[in-house]
Short mmCIF file of C-alpha atoms in Angstrom, two decimals:
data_model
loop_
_atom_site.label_atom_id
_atom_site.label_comp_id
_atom_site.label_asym_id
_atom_site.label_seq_id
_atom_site.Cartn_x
_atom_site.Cartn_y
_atom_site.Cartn_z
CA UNK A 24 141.05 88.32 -50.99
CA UNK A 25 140.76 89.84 -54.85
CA UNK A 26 137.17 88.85 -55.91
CA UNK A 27 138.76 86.37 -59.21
CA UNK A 28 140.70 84.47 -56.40
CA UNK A 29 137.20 84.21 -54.14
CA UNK A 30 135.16 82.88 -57.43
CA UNK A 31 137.44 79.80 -58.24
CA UNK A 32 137.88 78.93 -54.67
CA UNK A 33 133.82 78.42 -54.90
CA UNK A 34 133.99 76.46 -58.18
CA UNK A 35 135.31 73.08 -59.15
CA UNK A 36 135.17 71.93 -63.00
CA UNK A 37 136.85 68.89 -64.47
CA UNK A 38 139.85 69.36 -66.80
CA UNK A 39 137.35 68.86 -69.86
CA UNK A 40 134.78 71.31 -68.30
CA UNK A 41 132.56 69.10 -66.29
CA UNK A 42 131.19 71.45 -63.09
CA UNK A 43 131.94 68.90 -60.59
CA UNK A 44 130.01 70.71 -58.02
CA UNK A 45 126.74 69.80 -60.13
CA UNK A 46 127.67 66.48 -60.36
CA UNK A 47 127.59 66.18 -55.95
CA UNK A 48 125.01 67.70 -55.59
CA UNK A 49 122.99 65.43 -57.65
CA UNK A 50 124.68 62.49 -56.12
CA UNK A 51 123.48 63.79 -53.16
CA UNK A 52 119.94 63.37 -53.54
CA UNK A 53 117.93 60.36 -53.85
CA UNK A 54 116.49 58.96 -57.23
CA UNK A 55 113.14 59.93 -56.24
CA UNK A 56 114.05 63.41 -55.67
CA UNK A 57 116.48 63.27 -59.10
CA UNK A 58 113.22 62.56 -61.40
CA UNK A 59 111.65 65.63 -59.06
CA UNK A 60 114.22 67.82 -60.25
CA UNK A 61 114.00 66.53 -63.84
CA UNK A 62 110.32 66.63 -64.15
CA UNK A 63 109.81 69.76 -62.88
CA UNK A 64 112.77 71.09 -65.35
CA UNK A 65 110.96 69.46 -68.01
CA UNK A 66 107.46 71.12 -67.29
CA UNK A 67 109.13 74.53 -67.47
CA UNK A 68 110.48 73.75 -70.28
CA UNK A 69 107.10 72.37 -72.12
CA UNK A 70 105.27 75.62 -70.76
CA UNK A 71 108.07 77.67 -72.37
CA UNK A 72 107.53 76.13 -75.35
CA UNK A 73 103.76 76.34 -75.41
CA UNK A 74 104.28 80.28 -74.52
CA UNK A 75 106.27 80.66 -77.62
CA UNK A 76 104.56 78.28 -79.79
CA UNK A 77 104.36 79.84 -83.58
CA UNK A 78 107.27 82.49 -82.62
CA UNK B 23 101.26 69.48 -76.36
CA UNK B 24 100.41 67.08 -73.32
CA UNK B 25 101.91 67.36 -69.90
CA UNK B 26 105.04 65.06 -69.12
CA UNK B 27 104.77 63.03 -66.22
CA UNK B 28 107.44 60.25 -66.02
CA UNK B 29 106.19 59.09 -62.65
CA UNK B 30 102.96 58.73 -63.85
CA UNK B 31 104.01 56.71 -66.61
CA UNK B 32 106.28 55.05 -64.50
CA UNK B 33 103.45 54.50 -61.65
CA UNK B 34 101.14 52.90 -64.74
CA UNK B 35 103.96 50.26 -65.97
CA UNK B 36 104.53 49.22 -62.42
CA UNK B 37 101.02 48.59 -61.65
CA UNK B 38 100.69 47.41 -65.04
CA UNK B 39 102.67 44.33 -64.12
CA UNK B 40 105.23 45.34 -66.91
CA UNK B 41 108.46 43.83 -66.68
CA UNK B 42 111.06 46.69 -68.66
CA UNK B 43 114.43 48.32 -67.77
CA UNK B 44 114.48 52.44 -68.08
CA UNK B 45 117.52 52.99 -70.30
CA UNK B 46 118.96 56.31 -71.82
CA UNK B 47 118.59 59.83 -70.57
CA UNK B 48 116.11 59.20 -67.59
CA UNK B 49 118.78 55.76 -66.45
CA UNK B 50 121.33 58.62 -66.63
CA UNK B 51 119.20 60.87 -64.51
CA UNK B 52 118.64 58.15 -61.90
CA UNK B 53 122.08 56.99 -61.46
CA UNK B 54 122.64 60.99 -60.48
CA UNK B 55 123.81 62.38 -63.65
CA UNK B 56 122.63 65.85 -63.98
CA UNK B 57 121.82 65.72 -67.91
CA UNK B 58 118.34 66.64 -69.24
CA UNK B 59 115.75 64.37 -71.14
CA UNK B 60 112.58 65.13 -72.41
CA UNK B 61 111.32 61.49 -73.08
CA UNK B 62 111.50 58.21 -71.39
CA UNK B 63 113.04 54.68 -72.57
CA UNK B 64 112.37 51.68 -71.66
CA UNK B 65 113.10 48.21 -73.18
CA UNK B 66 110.44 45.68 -72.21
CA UNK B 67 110.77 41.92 -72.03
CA UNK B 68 109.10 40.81 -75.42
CA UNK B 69 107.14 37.25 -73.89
CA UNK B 70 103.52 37.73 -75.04
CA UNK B 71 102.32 38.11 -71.63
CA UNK B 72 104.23 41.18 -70.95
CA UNK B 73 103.21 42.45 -74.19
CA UNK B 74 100.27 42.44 -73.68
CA UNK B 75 100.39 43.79 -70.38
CA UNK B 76 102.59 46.46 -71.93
CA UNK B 77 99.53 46.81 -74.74
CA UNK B 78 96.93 47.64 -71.74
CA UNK B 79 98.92 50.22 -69.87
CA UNK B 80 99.78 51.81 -73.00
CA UNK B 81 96.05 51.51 -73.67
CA UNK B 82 95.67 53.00 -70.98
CA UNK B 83 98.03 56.47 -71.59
CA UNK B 84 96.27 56.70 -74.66
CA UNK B 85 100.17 56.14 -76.38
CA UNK B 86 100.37 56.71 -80.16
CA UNK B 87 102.63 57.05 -83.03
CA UNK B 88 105.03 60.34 -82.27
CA UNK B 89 104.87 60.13 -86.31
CA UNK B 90 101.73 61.87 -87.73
CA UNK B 91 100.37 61.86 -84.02
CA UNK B 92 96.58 63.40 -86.43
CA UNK B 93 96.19 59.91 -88.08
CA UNK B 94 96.22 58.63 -83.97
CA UNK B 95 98.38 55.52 -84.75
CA UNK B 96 97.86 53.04 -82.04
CA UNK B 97 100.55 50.42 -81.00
CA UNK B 98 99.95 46.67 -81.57
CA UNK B 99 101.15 43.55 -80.39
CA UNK B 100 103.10 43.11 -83.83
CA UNK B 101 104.84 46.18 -83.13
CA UNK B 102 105.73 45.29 -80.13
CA UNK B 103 107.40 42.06 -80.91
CA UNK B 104 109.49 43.41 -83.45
CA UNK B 105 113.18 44.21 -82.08
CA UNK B 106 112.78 47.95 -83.31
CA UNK B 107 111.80 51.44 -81.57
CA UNK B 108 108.11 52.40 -80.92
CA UNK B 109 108.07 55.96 -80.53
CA UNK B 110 105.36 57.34 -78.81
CA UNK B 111 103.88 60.29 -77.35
CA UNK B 112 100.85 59.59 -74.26
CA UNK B 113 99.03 61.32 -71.74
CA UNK B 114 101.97 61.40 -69.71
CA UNK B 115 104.42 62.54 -72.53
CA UNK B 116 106.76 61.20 -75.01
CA UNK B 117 107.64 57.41 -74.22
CA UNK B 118 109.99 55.01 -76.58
CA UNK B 119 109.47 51.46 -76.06
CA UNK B 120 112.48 49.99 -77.82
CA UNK B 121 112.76 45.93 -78.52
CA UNK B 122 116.13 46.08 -78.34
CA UNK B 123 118.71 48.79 -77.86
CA UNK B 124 122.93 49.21 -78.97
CA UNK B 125 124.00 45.82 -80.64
CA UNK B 126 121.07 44.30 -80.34
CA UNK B 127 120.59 43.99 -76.83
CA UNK B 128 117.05 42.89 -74.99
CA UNK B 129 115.29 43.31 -71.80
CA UNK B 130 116.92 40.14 -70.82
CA UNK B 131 120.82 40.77 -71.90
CA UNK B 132 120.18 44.16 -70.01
CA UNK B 133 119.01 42.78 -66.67
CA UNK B 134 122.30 41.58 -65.15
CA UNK B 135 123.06 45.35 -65.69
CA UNK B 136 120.30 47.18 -63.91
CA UNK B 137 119.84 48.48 -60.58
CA UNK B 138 116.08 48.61 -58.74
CA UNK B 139 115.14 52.26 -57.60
CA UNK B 140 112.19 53.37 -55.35
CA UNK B 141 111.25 56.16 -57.11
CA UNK B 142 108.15 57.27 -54.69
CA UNK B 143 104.90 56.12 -53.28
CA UNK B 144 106.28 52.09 -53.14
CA UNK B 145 106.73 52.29 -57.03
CA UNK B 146 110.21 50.27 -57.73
CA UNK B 147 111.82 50.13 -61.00
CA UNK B 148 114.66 48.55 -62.71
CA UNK B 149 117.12 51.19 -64.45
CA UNK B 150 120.14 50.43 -66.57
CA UNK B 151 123.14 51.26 -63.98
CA UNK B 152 125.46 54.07 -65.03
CA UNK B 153 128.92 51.38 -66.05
CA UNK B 154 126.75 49.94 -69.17
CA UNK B 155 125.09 53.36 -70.15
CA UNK B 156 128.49 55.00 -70.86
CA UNK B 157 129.47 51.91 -72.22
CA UNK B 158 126.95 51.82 -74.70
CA UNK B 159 126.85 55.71 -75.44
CA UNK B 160 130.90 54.57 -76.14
CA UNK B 161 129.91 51.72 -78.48
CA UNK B 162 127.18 53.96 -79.91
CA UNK B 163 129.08 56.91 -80.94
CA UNK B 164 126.80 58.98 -82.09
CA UNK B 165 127.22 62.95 -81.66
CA UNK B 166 124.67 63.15 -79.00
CA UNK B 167 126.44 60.36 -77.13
CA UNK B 168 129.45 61.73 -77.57
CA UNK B 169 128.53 65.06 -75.67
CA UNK B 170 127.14 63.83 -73.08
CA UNK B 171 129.97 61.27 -72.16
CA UNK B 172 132.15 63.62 -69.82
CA UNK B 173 129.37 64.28 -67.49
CA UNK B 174 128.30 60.39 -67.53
CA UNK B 175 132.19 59.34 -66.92
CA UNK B 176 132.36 62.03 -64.31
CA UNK B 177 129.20 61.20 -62.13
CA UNK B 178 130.73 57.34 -62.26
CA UNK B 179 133.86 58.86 -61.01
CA UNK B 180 132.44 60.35 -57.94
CA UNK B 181 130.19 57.83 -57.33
CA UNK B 182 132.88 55.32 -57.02
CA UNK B 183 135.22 58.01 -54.74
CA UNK B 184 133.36 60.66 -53.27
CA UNK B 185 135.16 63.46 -52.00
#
């Protein structure tokens, strides 16, 4: 199987872009878990911030 | 720039004895759209004995004006009443307490709408369900509603027929 053909097999995007596959996933867990995930994106994303404060 | 902890805030309005519905990017979140927030929503039921419940817990957070957060603004009752947005920043991070949201729309036209979530250790909360979030975002318009639309329609989608 050529590598191109493997890649889309393992992908699944809406007509307008939307990566479907994110979408399950995330369905998938339970809203405790879902704020889990979120908080602990948006603590990286505070410390990042703080790192590069005055840059 | 202090931590963000939307459980703990969550955990505090709970206990608090606050009646409020979580609306906007963190509703989205909990109805299983993967989009990204960095504040939470919520639009409280404005009867002076939630208010001032509301007053204590945010008391308690140590919430203040987002706006000139040096002059330490605190949130009063007054503010609260009013139908407009209180945007704050607390202990636990940034928090909006909005009077009403959209067209108007209070705690009480929004309940019908909601959905109550366990969001850990017994804490249950009422979040706007993921129908009148895109609904509003459509109503709304704005740019940032706009773009975030397609993943909102497409979450309902597969929530409704998962494949």
């Amino acid at each position: 199987m050529a590598p191109e053909e493997d890649t889309q097999s393992l992908t699944d995007y809406s007509e307008d872009g939307v990566d479907l596959t994110l979408i399950r996933w995330f369905l998938s867990l339970t809203p405790a878990e879902r704020l889990d995930v979120l908080q602990r994106h948006v603590n990286a994303i505070l410390a990042i911030w703080e790192l590069n404060a005055g840059k | 720039m202090p931590e963000s902890d939307f459980q703990r805030a969550l955990r505090a309005l709970h206990e608090g004895g606050v009646e409020f519905v979580i609306v906007g990017g963190l509703a989205a979140v909990l109805n299983g759209a993967p989009v990204d927030t960095l504040d939470l929503d919520i639009v409280p039921a404005r009867d002076e004995e939630n208010l001032s419940r509301l007053l204590r817990v945010l008391d308690g957070i140590d919430a203040i004006y987002r706006i000139q957060p040096s002059r330490r603004l605190k949130p009063n009752a007054s503010h609260l009443r009013s139908p407009g947005h209180q945007n704050l920043i607390s202990t636990c991070g940034s928090l909006d307490v909005l009077g009403t949201i959209a067209r108007g729309l209070t705690y009480h036209d929004l309940l019908p709408h909601t959905i109550e979530m366990e969001i850990g250790d017994g804490v249950r909360v009422r979040v706007l369900d993921l129908e009148t979030i895109i609904a509003l975002k459509e109503e709304l318009a704005g740019e940032k509603d706009l773009a975030v639309l397609p993943i909102l329609r497409r979450t309902l989608q597969l929530k409704q027929r998962p494949s």
